[in-house]
GROMACS .gro file of C-alpha atoms in nm:
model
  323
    1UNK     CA    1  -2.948   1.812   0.429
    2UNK     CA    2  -2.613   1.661   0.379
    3UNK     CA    3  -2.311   1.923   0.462
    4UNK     CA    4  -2.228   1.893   0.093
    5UNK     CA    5  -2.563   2.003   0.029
    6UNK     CA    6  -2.511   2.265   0.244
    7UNK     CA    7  -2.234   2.413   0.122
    8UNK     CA    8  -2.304   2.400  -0.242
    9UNK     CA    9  -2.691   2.598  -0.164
   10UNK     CA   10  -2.540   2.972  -0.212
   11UNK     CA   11  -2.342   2.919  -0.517
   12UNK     CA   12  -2.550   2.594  -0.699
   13UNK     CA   13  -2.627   2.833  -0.990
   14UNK     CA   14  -2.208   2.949  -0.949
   15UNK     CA   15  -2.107   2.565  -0.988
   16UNK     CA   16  -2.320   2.495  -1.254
   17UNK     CA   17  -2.216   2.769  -1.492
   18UNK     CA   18  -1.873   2.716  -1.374
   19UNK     CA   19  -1.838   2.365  -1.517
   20UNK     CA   20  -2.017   2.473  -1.811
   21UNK     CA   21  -1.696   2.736  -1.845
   22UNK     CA   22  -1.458   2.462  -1.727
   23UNK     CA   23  -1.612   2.212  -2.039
   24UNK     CA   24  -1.612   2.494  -2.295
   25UNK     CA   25  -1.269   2.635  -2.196
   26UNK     CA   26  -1.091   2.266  -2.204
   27UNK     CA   27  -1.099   2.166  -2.582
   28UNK     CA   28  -0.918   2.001  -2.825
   29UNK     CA   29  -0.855   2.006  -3.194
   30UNK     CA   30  -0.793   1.598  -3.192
   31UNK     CA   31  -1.070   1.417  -3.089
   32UNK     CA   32  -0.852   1.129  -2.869
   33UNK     CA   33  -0.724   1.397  -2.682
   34UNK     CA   34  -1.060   1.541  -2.652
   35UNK     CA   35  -1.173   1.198  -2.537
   36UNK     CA   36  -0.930   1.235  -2.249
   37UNK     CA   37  -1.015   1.591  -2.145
   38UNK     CA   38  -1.377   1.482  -2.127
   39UNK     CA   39  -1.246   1.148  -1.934
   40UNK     CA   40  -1.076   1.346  -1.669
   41UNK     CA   41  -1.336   1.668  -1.657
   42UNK     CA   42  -1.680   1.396  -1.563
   43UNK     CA   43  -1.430   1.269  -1.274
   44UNK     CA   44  -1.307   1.560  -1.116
   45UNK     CA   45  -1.461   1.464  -0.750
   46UNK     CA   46  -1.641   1.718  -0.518
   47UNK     CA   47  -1.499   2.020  -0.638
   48UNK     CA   48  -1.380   2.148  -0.308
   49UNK     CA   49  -1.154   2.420  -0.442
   50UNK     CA   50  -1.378   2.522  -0.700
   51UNK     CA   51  -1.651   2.572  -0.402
   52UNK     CA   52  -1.398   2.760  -0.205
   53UNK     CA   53  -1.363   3.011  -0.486
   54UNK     CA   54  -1.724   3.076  -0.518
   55UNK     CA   55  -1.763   3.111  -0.198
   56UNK     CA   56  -1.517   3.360  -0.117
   57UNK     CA   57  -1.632   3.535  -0.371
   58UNK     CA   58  -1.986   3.530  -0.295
   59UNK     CA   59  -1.891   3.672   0.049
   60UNK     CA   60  -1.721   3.971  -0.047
   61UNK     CA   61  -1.912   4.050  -0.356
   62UNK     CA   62  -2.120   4.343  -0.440
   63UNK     CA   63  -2.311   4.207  -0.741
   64UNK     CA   64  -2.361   3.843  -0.899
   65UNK     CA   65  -2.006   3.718  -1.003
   66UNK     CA   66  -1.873   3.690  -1.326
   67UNK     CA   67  -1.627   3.528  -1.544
   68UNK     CA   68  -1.345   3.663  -1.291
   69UNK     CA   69  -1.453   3.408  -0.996
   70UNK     CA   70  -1.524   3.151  -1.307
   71UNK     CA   71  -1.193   3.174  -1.405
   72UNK     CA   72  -1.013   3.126  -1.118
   73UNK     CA   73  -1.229   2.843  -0.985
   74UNK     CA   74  -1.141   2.659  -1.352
   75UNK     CA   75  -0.777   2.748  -1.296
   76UNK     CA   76  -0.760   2.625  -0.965
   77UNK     CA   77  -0.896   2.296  -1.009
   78UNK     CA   78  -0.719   2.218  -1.335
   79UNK     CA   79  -0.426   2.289  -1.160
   80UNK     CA   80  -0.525   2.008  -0.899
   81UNK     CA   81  -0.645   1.787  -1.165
   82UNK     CA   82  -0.314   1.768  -1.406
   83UNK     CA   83  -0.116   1.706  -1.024
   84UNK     CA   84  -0.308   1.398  -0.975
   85UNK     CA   85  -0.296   1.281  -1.334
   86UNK     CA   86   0.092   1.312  -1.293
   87UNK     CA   87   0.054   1.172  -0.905
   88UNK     CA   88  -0.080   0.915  -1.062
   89UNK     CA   89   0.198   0.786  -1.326
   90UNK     CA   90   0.463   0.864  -1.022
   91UNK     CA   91   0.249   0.669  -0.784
   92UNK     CA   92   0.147   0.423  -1.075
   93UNK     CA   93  -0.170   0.410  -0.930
   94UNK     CA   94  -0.430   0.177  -1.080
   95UNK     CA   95  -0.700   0.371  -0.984
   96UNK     CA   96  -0.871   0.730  -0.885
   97UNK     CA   97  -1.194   0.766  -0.680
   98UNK     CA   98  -1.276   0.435  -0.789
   99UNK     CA   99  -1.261   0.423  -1.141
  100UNK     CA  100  -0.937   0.389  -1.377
  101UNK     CA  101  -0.654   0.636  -1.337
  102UNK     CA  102  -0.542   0.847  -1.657
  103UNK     CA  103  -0.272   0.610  -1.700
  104UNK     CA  104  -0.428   0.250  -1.667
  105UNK     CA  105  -0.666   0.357  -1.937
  106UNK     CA  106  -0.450   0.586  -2.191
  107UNK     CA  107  -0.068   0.475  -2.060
  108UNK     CA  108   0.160   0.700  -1.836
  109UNK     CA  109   0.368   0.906  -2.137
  110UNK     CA  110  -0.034   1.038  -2.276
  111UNK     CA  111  -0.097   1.064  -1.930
  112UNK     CA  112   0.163   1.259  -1.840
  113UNK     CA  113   0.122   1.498  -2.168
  114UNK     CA  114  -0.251   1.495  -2.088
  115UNK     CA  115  -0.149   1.724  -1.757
  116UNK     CA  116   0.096   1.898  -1.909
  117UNK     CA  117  -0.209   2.008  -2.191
  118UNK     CA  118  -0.448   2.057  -1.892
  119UNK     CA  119  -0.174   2.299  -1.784
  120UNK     CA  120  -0.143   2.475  -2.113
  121UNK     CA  121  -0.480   2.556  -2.214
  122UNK     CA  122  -0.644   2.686  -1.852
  123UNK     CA  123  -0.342   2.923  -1.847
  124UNK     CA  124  -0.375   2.979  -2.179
  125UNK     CA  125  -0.712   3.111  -2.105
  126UNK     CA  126  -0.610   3.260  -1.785
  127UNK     CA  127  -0.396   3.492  -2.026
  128UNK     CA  128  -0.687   3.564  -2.358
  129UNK     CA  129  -0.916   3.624  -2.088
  130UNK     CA  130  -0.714   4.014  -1.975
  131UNK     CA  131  -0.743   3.915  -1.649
  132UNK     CA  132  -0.361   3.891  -1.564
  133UNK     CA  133  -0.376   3.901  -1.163
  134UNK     CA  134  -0.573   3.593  -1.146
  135UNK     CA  135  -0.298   3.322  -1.299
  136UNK     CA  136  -0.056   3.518  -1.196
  137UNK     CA  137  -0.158   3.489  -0.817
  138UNK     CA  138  -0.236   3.141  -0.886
  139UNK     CA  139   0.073   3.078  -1.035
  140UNK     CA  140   0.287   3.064  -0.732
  141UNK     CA  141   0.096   2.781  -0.572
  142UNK     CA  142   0.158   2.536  -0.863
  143UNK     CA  143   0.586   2.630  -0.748
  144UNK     CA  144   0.523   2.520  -0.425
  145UNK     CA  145   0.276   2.223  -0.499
  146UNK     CA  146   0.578   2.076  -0.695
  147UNK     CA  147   0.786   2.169  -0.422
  148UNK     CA  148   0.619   2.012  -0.175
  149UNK     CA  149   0.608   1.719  -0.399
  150UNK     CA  150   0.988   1.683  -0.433
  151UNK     CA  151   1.086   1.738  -0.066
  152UNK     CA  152   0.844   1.453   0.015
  153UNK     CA  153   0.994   1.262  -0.211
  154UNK     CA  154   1.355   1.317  -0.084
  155UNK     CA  155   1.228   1.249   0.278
  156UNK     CA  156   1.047   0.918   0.152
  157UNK     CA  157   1.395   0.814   0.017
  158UNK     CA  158   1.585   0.909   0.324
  159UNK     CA  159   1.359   0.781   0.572
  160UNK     CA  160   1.394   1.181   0.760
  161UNK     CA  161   1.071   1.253   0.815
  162UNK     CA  162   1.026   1.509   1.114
  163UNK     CA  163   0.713   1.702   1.247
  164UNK     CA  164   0.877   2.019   1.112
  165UNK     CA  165   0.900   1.871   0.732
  166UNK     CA  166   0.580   1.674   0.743
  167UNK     CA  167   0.365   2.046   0.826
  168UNK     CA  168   0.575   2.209   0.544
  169UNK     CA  169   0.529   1.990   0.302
  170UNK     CA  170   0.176   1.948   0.329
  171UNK     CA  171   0.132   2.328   0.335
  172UNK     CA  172   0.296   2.306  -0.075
  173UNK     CA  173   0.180   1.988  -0.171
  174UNK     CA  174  -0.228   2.051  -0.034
  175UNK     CA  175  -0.291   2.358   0.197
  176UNK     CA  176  -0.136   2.661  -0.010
  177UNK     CA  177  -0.351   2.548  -0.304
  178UNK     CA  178  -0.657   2.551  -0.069
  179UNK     CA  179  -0.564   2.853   0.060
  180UNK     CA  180  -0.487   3.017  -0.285
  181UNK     CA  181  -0.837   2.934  -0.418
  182UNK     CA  182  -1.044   3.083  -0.158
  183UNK     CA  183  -0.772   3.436  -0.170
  184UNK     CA  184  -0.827   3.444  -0.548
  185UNK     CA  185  -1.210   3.403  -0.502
  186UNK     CA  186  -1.214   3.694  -0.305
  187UNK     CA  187  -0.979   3.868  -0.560
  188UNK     CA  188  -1.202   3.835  -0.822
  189UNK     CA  189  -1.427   3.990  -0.706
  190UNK     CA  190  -1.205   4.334  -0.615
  191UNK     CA  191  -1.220   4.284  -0.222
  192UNK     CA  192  -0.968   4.476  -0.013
  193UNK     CA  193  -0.538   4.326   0.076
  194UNK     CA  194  -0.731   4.261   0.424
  195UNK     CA  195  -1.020   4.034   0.323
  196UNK     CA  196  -0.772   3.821   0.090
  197UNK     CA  197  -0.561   3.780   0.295
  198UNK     CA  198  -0.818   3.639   0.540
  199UNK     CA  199  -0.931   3.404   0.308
  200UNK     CA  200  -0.608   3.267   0.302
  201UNK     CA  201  -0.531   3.185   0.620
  202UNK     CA  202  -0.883   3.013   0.621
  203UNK     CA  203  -0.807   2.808   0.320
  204UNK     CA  204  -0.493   2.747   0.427
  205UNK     CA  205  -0.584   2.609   0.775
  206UNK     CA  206  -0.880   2.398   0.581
  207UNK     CA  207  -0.590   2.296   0.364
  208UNK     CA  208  -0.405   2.140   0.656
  209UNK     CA  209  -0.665   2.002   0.835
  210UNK     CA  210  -0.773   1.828   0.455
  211UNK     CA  211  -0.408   1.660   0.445
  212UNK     CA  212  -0.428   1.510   0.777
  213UNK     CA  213  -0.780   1.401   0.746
  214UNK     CA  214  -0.600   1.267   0.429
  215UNK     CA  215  -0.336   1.058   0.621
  216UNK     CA  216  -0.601   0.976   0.856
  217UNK     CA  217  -0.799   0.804   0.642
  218UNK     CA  218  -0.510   0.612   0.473
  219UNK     CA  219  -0.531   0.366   0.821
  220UNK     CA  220  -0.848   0.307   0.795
  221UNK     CA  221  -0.952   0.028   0.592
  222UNK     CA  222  -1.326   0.112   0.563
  223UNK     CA  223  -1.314   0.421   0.434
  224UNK     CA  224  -1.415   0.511   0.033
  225UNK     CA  225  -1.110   0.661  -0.115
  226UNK     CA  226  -1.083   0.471  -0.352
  227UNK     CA  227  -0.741   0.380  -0.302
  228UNK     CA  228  -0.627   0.063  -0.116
  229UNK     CA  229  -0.602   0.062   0.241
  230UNK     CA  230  -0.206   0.176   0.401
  231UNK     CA  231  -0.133   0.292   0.054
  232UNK     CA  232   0.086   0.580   0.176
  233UNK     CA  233   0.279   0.307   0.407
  234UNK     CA  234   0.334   0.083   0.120
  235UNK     CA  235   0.485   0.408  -0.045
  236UNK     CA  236   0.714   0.476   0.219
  237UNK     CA  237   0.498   0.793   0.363
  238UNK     CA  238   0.615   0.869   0.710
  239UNK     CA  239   0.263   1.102   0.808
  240UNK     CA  240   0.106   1.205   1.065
  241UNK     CA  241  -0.028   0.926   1.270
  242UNK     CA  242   0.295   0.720   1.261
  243UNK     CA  243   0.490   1.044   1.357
  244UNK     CA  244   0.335   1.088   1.672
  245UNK     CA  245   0.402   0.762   1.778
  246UNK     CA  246   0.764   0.737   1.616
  247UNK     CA  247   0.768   1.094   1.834
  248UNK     CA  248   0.704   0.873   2.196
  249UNK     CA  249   1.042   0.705   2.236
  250UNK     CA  250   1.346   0.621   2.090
  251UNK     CA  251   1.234   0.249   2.102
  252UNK     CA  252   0.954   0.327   1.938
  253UNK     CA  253   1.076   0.560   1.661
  254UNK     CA  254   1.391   0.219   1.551
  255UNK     CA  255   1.084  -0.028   1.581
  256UNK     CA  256   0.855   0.150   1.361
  257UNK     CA  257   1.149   0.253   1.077
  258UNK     CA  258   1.282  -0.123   1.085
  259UNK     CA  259   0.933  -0.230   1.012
  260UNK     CA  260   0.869   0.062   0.721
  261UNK     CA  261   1.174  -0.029   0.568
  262UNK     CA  262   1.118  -0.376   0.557
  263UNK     CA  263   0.798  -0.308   0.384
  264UNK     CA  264   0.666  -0.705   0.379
  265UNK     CA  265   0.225  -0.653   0.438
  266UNK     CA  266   0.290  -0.855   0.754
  267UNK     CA  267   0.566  -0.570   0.866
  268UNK     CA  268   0.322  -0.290   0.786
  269UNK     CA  269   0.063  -0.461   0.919
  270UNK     CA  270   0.232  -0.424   1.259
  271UNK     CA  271   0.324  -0.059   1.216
  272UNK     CA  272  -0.042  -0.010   1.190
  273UNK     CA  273  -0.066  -0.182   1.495
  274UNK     CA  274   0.122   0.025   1.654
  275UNK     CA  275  -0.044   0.346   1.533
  276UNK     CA  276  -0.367   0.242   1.681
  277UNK     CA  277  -0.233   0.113   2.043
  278UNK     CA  278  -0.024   0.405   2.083
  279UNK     CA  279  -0.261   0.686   2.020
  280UNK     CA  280  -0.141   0.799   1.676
  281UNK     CA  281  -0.463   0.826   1.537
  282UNK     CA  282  -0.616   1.063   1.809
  283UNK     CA  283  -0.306   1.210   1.835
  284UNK     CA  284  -0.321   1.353   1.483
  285UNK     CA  285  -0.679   1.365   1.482
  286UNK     CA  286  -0.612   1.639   1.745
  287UNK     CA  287  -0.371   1.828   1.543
  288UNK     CA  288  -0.627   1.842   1.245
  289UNK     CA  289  -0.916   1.985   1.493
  290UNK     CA  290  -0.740   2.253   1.582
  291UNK     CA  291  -0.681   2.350   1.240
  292UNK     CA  292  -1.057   2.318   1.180
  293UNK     CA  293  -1.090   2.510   1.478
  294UNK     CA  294  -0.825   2.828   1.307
  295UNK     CA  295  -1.110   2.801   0.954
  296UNK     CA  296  -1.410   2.793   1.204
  297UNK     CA  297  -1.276   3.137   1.401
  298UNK     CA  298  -1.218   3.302   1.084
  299UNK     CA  299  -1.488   3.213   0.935
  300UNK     CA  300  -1.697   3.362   1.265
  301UNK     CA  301  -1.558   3.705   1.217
  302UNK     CA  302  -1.818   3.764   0.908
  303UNK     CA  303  -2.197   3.796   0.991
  304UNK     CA  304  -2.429   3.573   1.011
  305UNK     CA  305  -2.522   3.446   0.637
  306UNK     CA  306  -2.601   3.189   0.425
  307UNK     CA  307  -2.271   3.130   0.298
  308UNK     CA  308  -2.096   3.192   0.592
  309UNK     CA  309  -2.355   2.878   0.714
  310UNK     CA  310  -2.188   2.739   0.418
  311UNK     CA  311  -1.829   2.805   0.488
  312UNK     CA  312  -1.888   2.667   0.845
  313UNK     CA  313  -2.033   2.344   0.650
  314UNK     CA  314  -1.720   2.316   0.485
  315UNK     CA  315  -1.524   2.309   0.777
  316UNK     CA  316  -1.739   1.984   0.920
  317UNK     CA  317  -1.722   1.859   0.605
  318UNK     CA  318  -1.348   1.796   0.583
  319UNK     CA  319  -1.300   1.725   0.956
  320UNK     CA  320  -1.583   1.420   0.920
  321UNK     CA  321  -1.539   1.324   0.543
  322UNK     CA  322  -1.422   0.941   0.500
  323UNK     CA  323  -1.305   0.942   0.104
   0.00000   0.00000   0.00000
């Protein structure tokens, strides 16, 4: 059994009815818009955050679960899919997990508006539905996702990249929405300030361990993202593995910036170079276990089940995944 398999057993019913609720809730009067939803809804990837909902809410709840964990799973993962439709256009980005992006297909300005709809009519639901506490917790992660997005972008353009900014901003742009989804799983199903709150902190530290896996993978030219290889290098991104080397010695740190800014393949070419001979790679890939290491403790403190089994799968499953 793969670990996706695994962690998908407890809640396969869950994730089926849940996309059935995702593709009845996102509708359109026009039918090229509807064309787009449809598009975007049969390529929404693993559903990680969807999975962490149902989880969480499987774990702390009394009775089968209901439209409450349904609707924050949809929520959650609409709010991840309109930020990489607009990632996209920013990025202009040909492609997403290997087939056409939103915006080589349709155009960036319907791409763009496509999100924005995405946006409109989960919340939308989020608000018919009565159940108020569920977009309204869920609304402060889609503040700091921007947020995250912006300061990145700043640092990109100044070239200040520091350890301090990097773990910030990939707590808004990819851990606090990791962390809000497995929270609001276990809010929807009425567990206690204490058990939420847990659930955070073990989405959250999945979250950050996800992101570096994320940079990670970015050096590695065999792995399946879908994306070309050094993308975030040919961006500008200042992550992880390039920090820790920049990190060694002054010598190091002037080296590695003169070659980012020149930006040439040959020039990045070398900074990857450097990455590998320095230990950048292990060096982050250390960071990210003990992050996995935080989600696995938490995760411990429950008894022995099948989805804690499940939740523990999870936590393999973004430490070893290679797209």
């Amino acid at each position: 059994m793969t670990l996706l398999e695994q962690i998908r057993k407890p809640i396969e019913k869950e994730l089926h009815e849940c996309r059935d609720y995702m593709r009845s809730n996102m509708v359109a009067d026009d039918p090229f818009v509807q064309s787009m939803l449809d598009y975007i809804i049969e390529n929404t990837g693993k559903a990680v955050r969807p999975s962490l909902v149902l989880l969480a809410s499987r774990l702390h709840a009394t009775q089968s679960l209901g439209e409450r964990s349904y609707l924050a799973a949809m929520l959650v993962e609409m709010v991840h899919t309109a930020s990489l439709v607009h990632d996209d256009v920013i990025d202009e980005s040909d492609m997403r997990r290997g087939n056409p992006s939103v915006n080589s297909r349709w155009g960036a300005n319907s791409a763009v508006l496509c999100g924005d709809f995405i946006l409109a009519a989960a919340f939308e639901r989020g608000l018919t539905s009565g159940h108020y506490d569920i977009p309204r917790y869920i609304i402060g992660a889609m503040k700091e996702l921007c947020t995250g997005e912006i300061v990145q972008n700043e640092c990109n353009r100044r070239r200040n990249m520091t350890r301090e900014l990097y773990f910030d901003i990939i707590y808004k742009k990819t851990a606090v929405l990791l962390a809000t989804s497995a929270a609001v799983g276990a809010l929807a199903v009425g567990a206690d300030d204490e058990a939420i709150d847990k659930m955070f902190r073990w989405g959250r530290a999945l979250g950050m361990a996800f992101q570096i896996k994320d940079d990670l993978l970015d050096y590695d030219a065999d792995a399946a993202t879908g994306k070309p290889s050094f993308n975030d290098l040919h961006e500008g991104k200042i992550t992880l593995p390039l920090l820790c080397v920049m990190e060694q010695s002054e010598a190091l740190r002037e080296r590695c910036m003169r070659l980012v800014n020149e930006g040439s393949d040959e020039s990045l070419a070398e900074v990857c170079r450097l990455v590998a001979e320095n230990g950048g790679l292990r060096a982050a890939a250390d960071v990210m276990d003990e992050f996995i290491v935080e989600a696995r403790s938490i995760v411990a403190s429950y008894p022995d089940s099948e989805v804690r089994s499940a939740m523990e799968a999870m936590c393999d499953f973004v430490a070893a995944r290679n797209n």
